[in-house]
Coordinates of C-alpha atoms and ligand atoms in Angstrom, one line a residue:
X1 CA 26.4 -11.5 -8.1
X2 CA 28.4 -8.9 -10.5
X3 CA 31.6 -8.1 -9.5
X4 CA 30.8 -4.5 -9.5
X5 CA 28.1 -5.2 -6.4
X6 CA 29.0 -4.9 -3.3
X7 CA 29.4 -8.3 -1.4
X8 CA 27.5 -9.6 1.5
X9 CA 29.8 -10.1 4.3
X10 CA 29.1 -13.2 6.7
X11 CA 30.9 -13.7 9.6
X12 CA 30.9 -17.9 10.6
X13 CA 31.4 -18.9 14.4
X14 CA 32.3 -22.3 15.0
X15 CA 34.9 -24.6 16.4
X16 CA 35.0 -27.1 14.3
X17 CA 37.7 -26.4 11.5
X18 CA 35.9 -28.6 9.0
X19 CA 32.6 -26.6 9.1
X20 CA 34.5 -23.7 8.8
X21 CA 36.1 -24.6 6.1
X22 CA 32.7 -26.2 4.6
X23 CA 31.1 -22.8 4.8
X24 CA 33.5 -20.6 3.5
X25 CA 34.1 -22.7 0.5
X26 CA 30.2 -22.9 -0.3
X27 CA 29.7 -19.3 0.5
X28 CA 32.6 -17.8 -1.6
X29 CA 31.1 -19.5 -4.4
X30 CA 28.0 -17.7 -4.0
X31 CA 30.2 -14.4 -4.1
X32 CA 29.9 -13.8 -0.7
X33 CA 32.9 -11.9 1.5
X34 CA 33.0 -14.4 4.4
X35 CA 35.2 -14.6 7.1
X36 CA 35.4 -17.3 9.9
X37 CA 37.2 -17.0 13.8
X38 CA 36.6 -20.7 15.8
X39 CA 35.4 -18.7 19.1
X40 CA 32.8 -17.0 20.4
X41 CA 34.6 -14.3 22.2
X42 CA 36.9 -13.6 18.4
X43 CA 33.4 -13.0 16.9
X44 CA 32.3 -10.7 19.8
X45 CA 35.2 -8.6 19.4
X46 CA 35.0 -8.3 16.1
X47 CA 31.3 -6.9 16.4
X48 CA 32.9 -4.7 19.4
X49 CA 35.3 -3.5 16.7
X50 CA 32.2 -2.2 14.9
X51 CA 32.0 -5.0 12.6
X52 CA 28.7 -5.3 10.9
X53 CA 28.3 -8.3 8.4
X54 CA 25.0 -9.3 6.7
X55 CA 25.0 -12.4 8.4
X56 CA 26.5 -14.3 11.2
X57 CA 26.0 -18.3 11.1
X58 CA 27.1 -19.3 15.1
X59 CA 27.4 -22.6 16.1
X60 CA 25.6 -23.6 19.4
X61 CA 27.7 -26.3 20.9
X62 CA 31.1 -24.5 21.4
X63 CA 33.9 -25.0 24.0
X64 CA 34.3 -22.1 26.5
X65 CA 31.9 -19.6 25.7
X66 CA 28.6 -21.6 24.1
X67 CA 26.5 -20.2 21.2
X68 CA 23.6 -19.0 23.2
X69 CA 25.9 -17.5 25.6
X70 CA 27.6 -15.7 22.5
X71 CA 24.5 -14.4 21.1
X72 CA 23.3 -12.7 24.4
X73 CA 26.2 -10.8 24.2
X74 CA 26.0 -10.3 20.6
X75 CA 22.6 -9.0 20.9
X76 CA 23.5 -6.7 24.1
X77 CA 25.7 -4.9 21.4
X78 CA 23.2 -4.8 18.4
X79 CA 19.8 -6.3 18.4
X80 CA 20.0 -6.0 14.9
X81 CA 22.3 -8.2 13.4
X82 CA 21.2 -11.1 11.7
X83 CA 21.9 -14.7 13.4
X84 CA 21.7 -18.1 12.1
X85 CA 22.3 -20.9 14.6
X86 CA 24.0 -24.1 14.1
X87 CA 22.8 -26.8 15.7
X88 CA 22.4 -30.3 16.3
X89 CA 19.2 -32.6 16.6
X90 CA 19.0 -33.1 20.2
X91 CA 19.1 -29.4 20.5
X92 CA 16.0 -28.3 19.7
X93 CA 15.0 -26.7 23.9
X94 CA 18.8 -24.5 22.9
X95 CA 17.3 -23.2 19.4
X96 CA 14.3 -22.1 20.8
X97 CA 15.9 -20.2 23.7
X98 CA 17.9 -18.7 20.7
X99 CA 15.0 -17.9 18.6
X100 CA 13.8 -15.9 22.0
X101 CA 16.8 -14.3 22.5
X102 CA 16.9 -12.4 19.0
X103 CA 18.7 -15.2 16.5
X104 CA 16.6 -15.2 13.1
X105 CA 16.6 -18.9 12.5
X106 CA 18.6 -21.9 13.0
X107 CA 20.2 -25.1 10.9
X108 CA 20.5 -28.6 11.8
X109 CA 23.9 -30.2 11.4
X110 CA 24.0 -32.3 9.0
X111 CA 22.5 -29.3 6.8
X112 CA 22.1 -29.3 2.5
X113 CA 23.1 -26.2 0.8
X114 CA 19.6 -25.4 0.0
X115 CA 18.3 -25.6 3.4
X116 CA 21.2 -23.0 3.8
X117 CA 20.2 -20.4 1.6
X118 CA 16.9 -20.8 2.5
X119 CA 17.3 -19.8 6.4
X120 CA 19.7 -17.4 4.4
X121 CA 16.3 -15.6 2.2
X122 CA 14.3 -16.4 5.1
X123 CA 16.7 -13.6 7.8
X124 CA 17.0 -11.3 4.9
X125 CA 13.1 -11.5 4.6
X126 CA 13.1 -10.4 8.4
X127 CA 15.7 -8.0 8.3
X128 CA 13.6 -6.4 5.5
X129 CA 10.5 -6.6 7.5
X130 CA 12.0 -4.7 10.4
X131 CA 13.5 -2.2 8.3
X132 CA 10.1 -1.8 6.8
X133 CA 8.2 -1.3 9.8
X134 CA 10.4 1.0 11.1
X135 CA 10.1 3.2 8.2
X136 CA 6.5 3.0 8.6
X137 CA 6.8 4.1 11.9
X138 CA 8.9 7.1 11.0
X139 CA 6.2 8.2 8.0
X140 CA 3.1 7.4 9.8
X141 CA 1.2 9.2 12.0
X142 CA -2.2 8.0 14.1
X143 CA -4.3 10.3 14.1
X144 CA -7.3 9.0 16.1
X145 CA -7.3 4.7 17.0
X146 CA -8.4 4.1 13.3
X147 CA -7.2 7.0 11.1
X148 CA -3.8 7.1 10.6
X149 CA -1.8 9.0 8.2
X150 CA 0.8 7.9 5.9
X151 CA 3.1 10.7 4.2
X152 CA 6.2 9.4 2.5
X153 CA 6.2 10.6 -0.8
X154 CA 7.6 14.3 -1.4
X155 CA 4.6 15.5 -2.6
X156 CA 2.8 14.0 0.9
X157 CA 5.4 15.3 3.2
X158 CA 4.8 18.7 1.8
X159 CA 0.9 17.9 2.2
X160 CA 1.6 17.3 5.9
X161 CA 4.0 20.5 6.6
X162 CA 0.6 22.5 4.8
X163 CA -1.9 20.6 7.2
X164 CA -0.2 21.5 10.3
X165 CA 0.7 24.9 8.8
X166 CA -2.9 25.6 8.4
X167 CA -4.6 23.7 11.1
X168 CA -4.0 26.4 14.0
X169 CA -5.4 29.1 11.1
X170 CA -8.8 29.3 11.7
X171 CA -10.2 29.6 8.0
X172 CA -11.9 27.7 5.6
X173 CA -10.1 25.1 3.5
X174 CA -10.6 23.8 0.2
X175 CA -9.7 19.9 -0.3
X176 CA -9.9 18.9 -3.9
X177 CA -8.2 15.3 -5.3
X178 CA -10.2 12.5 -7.0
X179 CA -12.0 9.5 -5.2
X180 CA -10.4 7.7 -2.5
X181 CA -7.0 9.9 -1.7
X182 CA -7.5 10.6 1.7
X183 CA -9.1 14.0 1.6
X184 CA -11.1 12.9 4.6
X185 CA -8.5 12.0 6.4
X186 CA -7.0 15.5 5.3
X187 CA -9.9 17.5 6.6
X188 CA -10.1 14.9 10.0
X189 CA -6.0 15.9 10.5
X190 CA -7.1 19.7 10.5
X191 CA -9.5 19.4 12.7
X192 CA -7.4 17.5 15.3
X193 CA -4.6 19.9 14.7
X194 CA -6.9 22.9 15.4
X195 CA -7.8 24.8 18.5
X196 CA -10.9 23.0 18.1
X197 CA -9.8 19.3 18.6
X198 CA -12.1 18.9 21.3
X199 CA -15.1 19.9 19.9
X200 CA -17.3 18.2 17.4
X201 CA -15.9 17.4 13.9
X202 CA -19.2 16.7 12.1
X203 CA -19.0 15.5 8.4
X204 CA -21.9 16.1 5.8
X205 CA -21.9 14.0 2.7
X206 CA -23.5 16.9 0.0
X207 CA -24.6 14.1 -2.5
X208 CA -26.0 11.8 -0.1
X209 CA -29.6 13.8 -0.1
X210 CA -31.2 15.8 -1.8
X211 CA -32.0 19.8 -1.8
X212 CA -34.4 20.2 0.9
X213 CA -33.2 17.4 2.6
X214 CA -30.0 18.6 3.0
X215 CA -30.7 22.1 3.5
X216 CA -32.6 20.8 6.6
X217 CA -29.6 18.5 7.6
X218 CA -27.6 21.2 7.7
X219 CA -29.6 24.2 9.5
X220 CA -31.9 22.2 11.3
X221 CA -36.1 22.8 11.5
X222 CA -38.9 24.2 13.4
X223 CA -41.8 22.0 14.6
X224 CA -44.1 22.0 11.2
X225 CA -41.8 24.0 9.2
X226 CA -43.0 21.2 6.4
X227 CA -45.6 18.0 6.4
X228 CA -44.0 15.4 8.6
X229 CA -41.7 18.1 10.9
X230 CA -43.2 16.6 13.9
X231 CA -40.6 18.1 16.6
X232 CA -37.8 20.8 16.0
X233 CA -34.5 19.5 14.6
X234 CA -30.7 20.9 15.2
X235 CA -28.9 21.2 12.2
X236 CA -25.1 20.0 12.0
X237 CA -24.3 23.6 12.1
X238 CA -26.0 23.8 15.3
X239 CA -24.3 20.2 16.7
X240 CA -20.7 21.5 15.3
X241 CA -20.6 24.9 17.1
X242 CA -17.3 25.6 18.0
X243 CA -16.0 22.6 16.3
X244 CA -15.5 22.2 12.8
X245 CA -17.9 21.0 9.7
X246 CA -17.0 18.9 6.6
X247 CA -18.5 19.4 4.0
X248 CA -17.6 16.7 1.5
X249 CA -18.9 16.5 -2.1
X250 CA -20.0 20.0 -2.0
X251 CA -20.2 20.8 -5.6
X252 CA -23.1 18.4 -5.5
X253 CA -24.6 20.9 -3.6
X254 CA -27.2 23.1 -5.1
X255 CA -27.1 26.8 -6.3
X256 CA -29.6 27.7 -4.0
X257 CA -28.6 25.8 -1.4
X258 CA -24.7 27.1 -2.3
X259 CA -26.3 30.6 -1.5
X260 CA -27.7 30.1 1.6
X261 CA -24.0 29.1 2.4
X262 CA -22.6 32.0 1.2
X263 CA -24.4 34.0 4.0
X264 CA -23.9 31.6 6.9
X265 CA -20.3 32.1 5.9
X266 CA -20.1 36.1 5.8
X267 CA -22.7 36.5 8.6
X268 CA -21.6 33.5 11.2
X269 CA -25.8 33.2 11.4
X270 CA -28.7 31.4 9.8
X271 CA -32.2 30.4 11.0
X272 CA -33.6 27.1 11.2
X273 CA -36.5 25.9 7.9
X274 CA -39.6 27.5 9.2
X275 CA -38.1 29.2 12.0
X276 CA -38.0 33.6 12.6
X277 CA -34.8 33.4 14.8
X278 CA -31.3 34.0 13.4
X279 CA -28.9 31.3 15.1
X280 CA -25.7 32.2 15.8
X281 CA -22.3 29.9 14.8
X282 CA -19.1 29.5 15.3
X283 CA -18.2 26.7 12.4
X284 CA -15.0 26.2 10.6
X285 CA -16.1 24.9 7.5
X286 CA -13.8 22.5 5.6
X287 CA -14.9 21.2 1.7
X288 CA -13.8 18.8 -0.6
X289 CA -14.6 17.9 -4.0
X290 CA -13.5 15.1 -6.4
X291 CA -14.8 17.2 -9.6
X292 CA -13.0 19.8 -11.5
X293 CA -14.0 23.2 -9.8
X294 CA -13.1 25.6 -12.4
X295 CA -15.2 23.3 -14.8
X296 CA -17.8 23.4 -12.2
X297 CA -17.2 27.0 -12.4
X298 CA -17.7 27.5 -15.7
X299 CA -20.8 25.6 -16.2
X300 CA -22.5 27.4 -13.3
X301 CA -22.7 24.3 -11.2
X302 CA -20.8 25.9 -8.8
X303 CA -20.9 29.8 -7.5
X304 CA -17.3 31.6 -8.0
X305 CA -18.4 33.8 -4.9
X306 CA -18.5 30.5 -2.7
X307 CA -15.2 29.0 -4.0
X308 CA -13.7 32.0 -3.0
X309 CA -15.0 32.2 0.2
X310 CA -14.2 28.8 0.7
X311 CA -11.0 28.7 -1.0
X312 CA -9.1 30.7 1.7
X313 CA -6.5 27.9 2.0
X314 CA -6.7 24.9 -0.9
X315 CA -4.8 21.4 -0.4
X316 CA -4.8 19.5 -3.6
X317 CA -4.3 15.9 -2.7
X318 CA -2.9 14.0 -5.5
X319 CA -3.5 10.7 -6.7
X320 CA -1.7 7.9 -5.8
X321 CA -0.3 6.9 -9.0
X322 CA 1.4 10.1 -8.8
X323 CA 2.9 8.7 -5.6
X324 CA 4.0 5.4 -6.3
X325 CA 7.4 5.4 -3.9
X326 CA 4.4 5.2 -1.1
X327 CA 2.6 2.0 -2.6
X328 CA 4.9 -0.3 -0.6
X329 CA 4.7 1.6 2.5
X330 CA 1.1 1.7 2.5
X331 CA 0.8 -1.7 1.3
X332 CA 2.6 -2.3 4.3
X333 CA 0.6 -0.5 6.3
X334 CA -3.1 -1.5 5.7
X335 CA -1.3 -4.8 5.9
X336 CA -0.6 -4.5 9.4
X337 CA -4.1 -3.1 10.2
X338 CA -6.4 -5.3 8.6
X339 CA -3.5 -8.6 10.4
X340 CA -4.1 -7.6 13.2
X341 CA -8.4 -6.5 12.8
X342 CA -8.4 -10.1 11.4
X343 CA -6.2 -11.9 13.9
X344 CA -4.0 -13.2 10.7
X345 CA -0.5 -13.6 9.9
X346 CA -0.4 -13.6 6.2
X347 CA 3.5 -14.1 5.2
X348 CA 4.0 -11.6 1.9
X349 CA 3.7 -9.7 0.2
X350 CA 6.1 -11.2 -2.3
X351 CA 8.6 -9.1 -4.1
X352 CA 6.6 -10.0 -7.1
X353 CA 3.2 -8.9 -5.9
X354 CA 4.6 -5.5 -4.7
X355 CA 6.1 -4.6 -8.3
X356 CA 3.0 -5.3 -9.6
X357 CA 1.0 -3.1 -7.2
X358 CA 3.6 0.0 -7.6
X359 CA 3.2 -0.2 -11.7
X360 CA -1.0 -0.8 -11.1
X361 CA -2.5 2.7 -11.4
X362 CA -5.2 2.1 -8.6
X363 CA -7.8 4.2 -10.7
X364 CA -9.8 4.2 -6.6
X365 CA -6.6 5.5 -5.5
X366 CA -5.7 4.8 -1.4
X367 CA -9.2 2.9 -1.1
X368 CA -9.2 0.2 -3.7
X369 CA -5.2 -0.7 -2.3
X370 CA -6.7 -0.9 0.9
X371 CA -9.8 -3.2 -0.3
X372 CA -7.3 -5.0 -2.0
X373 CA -4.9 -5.4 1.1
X374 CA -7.5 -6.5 2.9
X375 CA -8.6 -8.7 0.6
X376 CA -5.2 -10.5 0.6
X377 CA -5.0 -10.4 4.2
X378 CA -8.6 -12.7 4.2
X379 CA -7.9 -15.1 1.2
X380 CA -4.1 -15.5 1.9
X381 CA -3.1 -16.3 -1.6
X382 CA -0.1 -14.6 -2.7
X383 CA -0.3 -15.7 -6.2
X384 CA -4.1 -14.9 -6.3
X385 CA -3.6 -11.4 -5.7
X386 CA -1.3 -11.3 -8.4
X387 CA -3.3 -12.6 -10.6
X388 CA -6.0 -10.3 -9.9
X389 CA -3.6 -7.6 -10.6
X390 CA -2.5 -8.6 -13.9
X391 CA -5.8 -9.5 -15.0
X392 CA -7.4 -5.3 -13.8
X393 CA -3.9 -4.5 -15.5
X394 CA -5.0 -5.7 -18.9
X395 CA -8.3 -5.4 -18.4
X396 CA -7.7 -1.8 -18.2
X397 CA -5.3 -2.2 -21.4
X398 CA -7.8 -3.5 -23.1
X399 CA -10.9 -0.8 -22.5
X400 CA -8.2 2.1 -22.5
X401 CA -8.6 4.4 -25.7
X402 CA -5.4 4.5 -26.4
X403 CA -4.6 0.8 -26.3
X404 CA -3.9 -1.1 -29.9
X405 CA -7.1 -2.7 -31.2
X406 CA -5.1 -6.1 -31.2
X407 CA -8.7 -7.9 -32.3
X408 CA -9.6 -7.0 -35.6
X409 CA -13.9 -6.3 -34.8
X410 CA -15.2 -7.5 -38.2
X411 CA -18.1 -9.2 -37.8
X412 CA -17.5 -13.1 -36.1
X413 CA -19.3 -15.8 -34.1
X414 CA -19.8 -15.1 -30.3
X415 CA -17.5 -18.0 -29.7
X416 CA -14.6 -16.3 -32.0
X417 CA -15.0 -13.0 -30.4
X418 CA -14.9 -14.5 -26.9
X419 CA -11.6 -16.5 -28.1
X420 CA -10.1 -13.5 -29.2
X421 CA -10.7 -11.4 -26.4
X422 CA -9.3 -14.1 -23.9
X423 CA -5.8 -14.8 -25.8
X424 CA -6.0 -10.7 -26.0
X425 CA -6.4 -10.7 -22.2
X426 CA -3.5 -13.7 -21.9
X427 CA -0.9 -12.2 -24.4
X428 CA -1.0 -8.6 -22.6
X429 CA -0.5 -10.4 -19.5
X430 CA 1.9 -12.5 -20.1
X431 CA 3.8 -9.7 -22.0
X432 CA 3.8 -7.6 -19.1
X433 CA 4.9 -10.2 -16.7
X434 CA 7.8 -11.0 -19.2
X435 CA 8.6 -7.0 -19.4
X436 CA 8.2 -6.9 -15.6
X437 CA 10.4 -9.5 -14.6
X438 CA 13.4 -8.3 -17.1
X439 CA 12.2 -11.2 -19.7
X440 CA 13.1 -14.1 -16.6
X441 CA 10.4 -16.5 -18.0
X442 CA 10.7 -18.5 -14.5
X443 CA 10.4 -15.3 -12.8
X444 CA 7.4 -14.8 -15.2
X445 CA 5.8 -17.8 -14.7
X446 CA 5.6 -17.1 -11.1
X447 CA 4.2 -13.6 -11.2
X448 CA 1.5 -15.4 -13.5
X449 CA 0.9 -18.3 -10.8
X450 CA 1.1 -20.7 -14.5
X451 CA 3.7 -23.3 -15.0
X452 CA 6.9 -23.0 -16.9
X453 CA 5.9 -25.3 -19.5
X454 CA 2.6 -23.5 -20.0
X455 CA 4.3 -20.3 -20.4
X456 CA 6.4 -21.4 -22.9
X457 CA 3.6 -23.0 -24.9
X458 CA 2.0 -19.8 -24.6
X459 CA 4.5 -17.9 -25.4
X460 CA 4.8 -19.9 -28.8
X461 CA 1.2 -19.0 -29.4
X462 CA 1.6 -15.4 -28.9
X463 CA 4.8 -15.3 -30.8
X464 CA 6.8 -13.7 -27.9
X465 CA 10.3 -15.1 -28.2
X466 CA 12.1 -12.1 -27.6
X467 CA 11.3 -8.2 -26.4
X468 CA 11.3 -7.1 -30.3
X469 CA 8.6 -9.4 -30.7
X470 CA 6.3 -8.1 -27.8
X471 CA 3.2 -6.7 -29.6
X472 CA 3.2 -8.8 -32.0
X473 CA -0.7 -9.0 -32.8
X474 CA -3.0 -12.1 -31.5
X475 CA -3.1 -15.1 -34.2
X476 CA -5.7 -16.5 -35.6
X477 CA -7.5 -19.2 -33.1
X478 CA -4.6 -21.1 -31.7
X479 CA -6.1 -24.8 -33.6
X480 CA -2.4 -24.9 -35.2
X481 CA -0.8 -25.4 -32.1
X482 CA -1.7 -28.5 -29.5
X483 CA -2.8 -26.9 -26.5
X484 CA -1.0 -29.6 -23.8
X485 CA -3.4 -28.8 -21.2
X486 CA -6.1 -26.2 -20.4
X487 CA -3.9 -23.1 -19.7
X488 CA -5.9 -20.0 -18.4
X489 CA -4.4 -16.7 -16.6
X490 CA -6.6 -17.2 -13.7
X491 CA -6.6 -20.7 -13.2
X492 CA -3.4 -22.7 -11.5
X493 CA -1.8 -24.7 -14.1
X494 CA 1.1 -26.7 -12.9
Ligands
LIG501 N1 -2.3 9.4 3.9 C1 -3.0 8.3 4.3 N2 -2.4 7.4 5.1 C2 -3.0 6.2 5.4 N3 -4.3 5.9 5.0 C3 -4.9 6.8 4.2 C4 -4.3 8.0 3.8 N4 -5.1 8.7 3.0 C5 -6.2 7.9 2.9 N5 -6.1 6.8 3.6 C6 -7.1 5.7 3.8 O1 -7.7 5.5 2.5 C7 -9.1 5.4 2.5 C8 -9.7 6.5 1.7 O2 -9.5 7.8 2.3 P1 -10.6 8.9 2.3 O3 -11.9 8.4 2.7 O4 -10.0 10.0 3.2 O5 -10.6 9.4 0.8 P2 -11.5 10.5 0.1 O6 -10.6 11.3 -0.8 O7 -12.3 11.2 1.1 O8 -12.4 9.6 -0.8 P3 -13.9 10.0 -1.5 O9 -13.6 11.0 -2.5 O10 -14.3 8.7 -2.1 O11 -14.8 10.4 -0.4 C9 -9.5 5.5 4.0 O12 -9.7 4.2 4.5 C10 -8.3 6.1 4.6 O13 -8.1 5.7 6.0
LIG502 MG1 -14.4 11.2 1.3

């Protein structure tokens, strides 16, 4: 710890002067700011003073007022602070009244330093956790039992303020933002923030059918209005009267059919395919769209007179890797959803993991990090995940335009090509793991779920000694140096 940083402060209960003394000297050395008072009631008047250290280690066997006893009272005052008890063997019924009465984990007398900083990691993990969920709780909102809506970014705050803004309003609105950001969700929030909340909210996905097809999804037929039109059909204008319709995709939507909007808009009436009577309707008409309008525009693909119409009220919904402060929250939160849909309790994610996901730029956007949450929530693999991450990191590298053709693509045997492509892959990732993890090459090892030794092997290969080196272009085929073992990103080597 540098001496600029501020220093933990732990505050050590115990009677015995020895283990006072023991703690204090081991902790110091850590660089912590500890201070120790042999009684329970000294340490309760200290958090009565408004005392708050980071930790409190409290000894369960004590003279007078005993440990648990203490840390009722303690937790009567704060629920949050952050016990450790002490304890011995024979003690195990008292440690797990402790655990129940708020203490965030306990140590067995005699106890080894390491077992010590673990329980130590292990309440700051916690502490963490809470402090995590109740942020989510303070940025998230339900919306209905399975939508909910995360907004923690600046950009998605503002988002919000618009939506309930405009909900009330009763005019179309124009949702635009690429795949997967949530504009359904967007369009689903304006409905249940409208007057009409308890009428229908009927989605139509515009690239779903085709021409006629839709056109008779959305305004309904007349018995033999075409071959096969058995019976009359409602439209979903008909089945969203007085409610709200979403139309999503909607430049997929054909000129003629874009026309027939047009009027259904201006005249609030449209008849059914084959039928002579004008229905009325009372629709608010939401759209979205994931392609460029004004290109759309342009190209005649989509009529200005429409997007105007439509375009009363527009909420661009950006993408999340212009929104990365959120990727930890959300991570977060489609963590707890898809724990609890699953009936798991995965432990992570790891600090690691979560740097990786917040530098990923989640080309799906909100619905590839949720696939992937999930998917980490099923397989339980911590490392796995990570892996998968740094390998769609350079994967991406590797097909971007812009990246550095580090393979030179003269003509070569399959086999060579393959070769190159793979130490390509390995280098960029193990580059970026080094970069990520400030050039700790234990820390990197980790994040890359390889061994030490293997990463320094590799690195050898790659010729990254030292950040100058970083791109330093893919050797030959590595025959010069001894591969010690069969080292892939991908597969555990230990
Ligand atoms: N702000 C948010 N908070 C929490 N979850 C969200 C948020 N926005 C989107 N999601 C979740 O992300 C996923 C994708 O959202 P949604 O279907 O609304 O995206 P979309 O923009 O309509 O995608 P597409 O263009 O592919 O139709 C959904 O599962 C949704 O619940
Ligand atoms: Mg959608």
């Amino acid at each position: 710890m540098s001496a600029k940083e501020v220093k933990e402060k732990i505050l050590v209960i115990d009677d015995e002067p020895s283990i006072r003394k023991y703690l204090q000297t081991l902790l110091e050395v850590d660089g912590f700011d500890v201070e120790a008072v042999s009684s329970g009631r000294e340490g309760i008047e200290k958090i009565t003073a408004g005392e708050r250290p980071d930790f409190i280690i409290l000894d369960v066997l004590m003279p007078e007022l005993s440990g648990i006893d203490t840390l009722k009272e303690l937790m009567q005052i704060d629920r949050g602070l952050n016990v450790i008890m002490l304890s011995c063997s024979n003690e195990v019924g008292t440690v797990v009244e402790a655990i129940r009465i708020g203490a965030h984990d306990y140590l067995t007398k005699p106890f080894e330093k390491t077992e010590l900083d673990a329980a130590m990691l292990k309440s700051r993990q916690k502490k963490q956790l809470v402090t995590e969920n109740l942020a989510l709780r303070d940025y998230c909102e339900q919306i209905t039992e399975d939508i909910s809506f995360l907004a923690a970014s600046p950009q998605m705050v503002r988002i919000r303020q618009q939506i309930l803004q405009i909900a009330p309003v009763d005019v179309p609105v124009f949702i635009c933002g690429e795949s997967g950001v949530g504009k359904e969700v967007v369009a689903r929030m304006i409905h249940l923030r409208s007057k009409r909340r308890s009428q229908p909210f009927i989605k139509v996905n515009c690239a779903a059918l085709p021409g006629e097809l839709l056109e008779s999804e959305l305004f309904g037929f007349e018995q033999g209005a075409f071959t096969g039109a058995v019976r009359a059909k409602p439209g979903k204008f008909e089945m969203a009267n007085k409610g709200t319709i979403f139309l999503d995709e909607i430049a997929e939507m054909t000129t003629h059919l874009q026309a027939k909007l047009l009027h259904v808009l201006q005249d609030h009436q449209y008849s059914r395919l084959g039928g002579r009577h004008l229905v009325e309707t009372d629709v608010r008409v939401l759209a979205a769209t994931n392609v460029d309008v004004q290109e759309a525009m342009k190209t005649g693909r989509f009529r200005e007179d429409l997007y105007y119409r439509l375009n009363v009220l527009s909420i661009n919904v950006p993408p999340l890797r212009e929104r990365t402060s959120e990727i930890p929250l959300l991570f977060r939160h489609f963590l707890q959803k898809y724990s609890e849909k699953f009936g798991k309790t995965p432990q992570g994610p790891s600090k690691y993991l979560l740097d990786a996901a917040v530098n990923y730029p989640w080309p799906g956007n909100l619905r590839e990090l949720e696939n992937f949450v999930k998917r980490y929530v099923i397989l339980e693999d911590d490392e796995g995940s990570l892996r998968e991450l740094v390998e769609m990191s350079s994967a991406r590298q590797r097909t971007s335009p812009r990246a550095e053709p580090a393979v030179h693509r003269e003509p070569q045997g399959l086999k060579a090509l393959v070769r190159g492509l793979k130490d390509e892959a390995e280098m960029e990732a193990i580059a970026d793991a080094l970069e990520k993890t400030r050039w700790c090459r234990k820390d990197a090892a980790k994040m890359l779920g390889i061994s030490y030794k293997a990463l320094l092997y590799k690195m050898r290969q790659f010729n990254l000694d030292t950040p100058r080196t970083r791109r330093a272009s893919v050797p030959a085929p590595a025959a010069a140096v001894e591969e010690p073992t069969t080292i892939g990103i991908g597969g555990r080597n230990e």
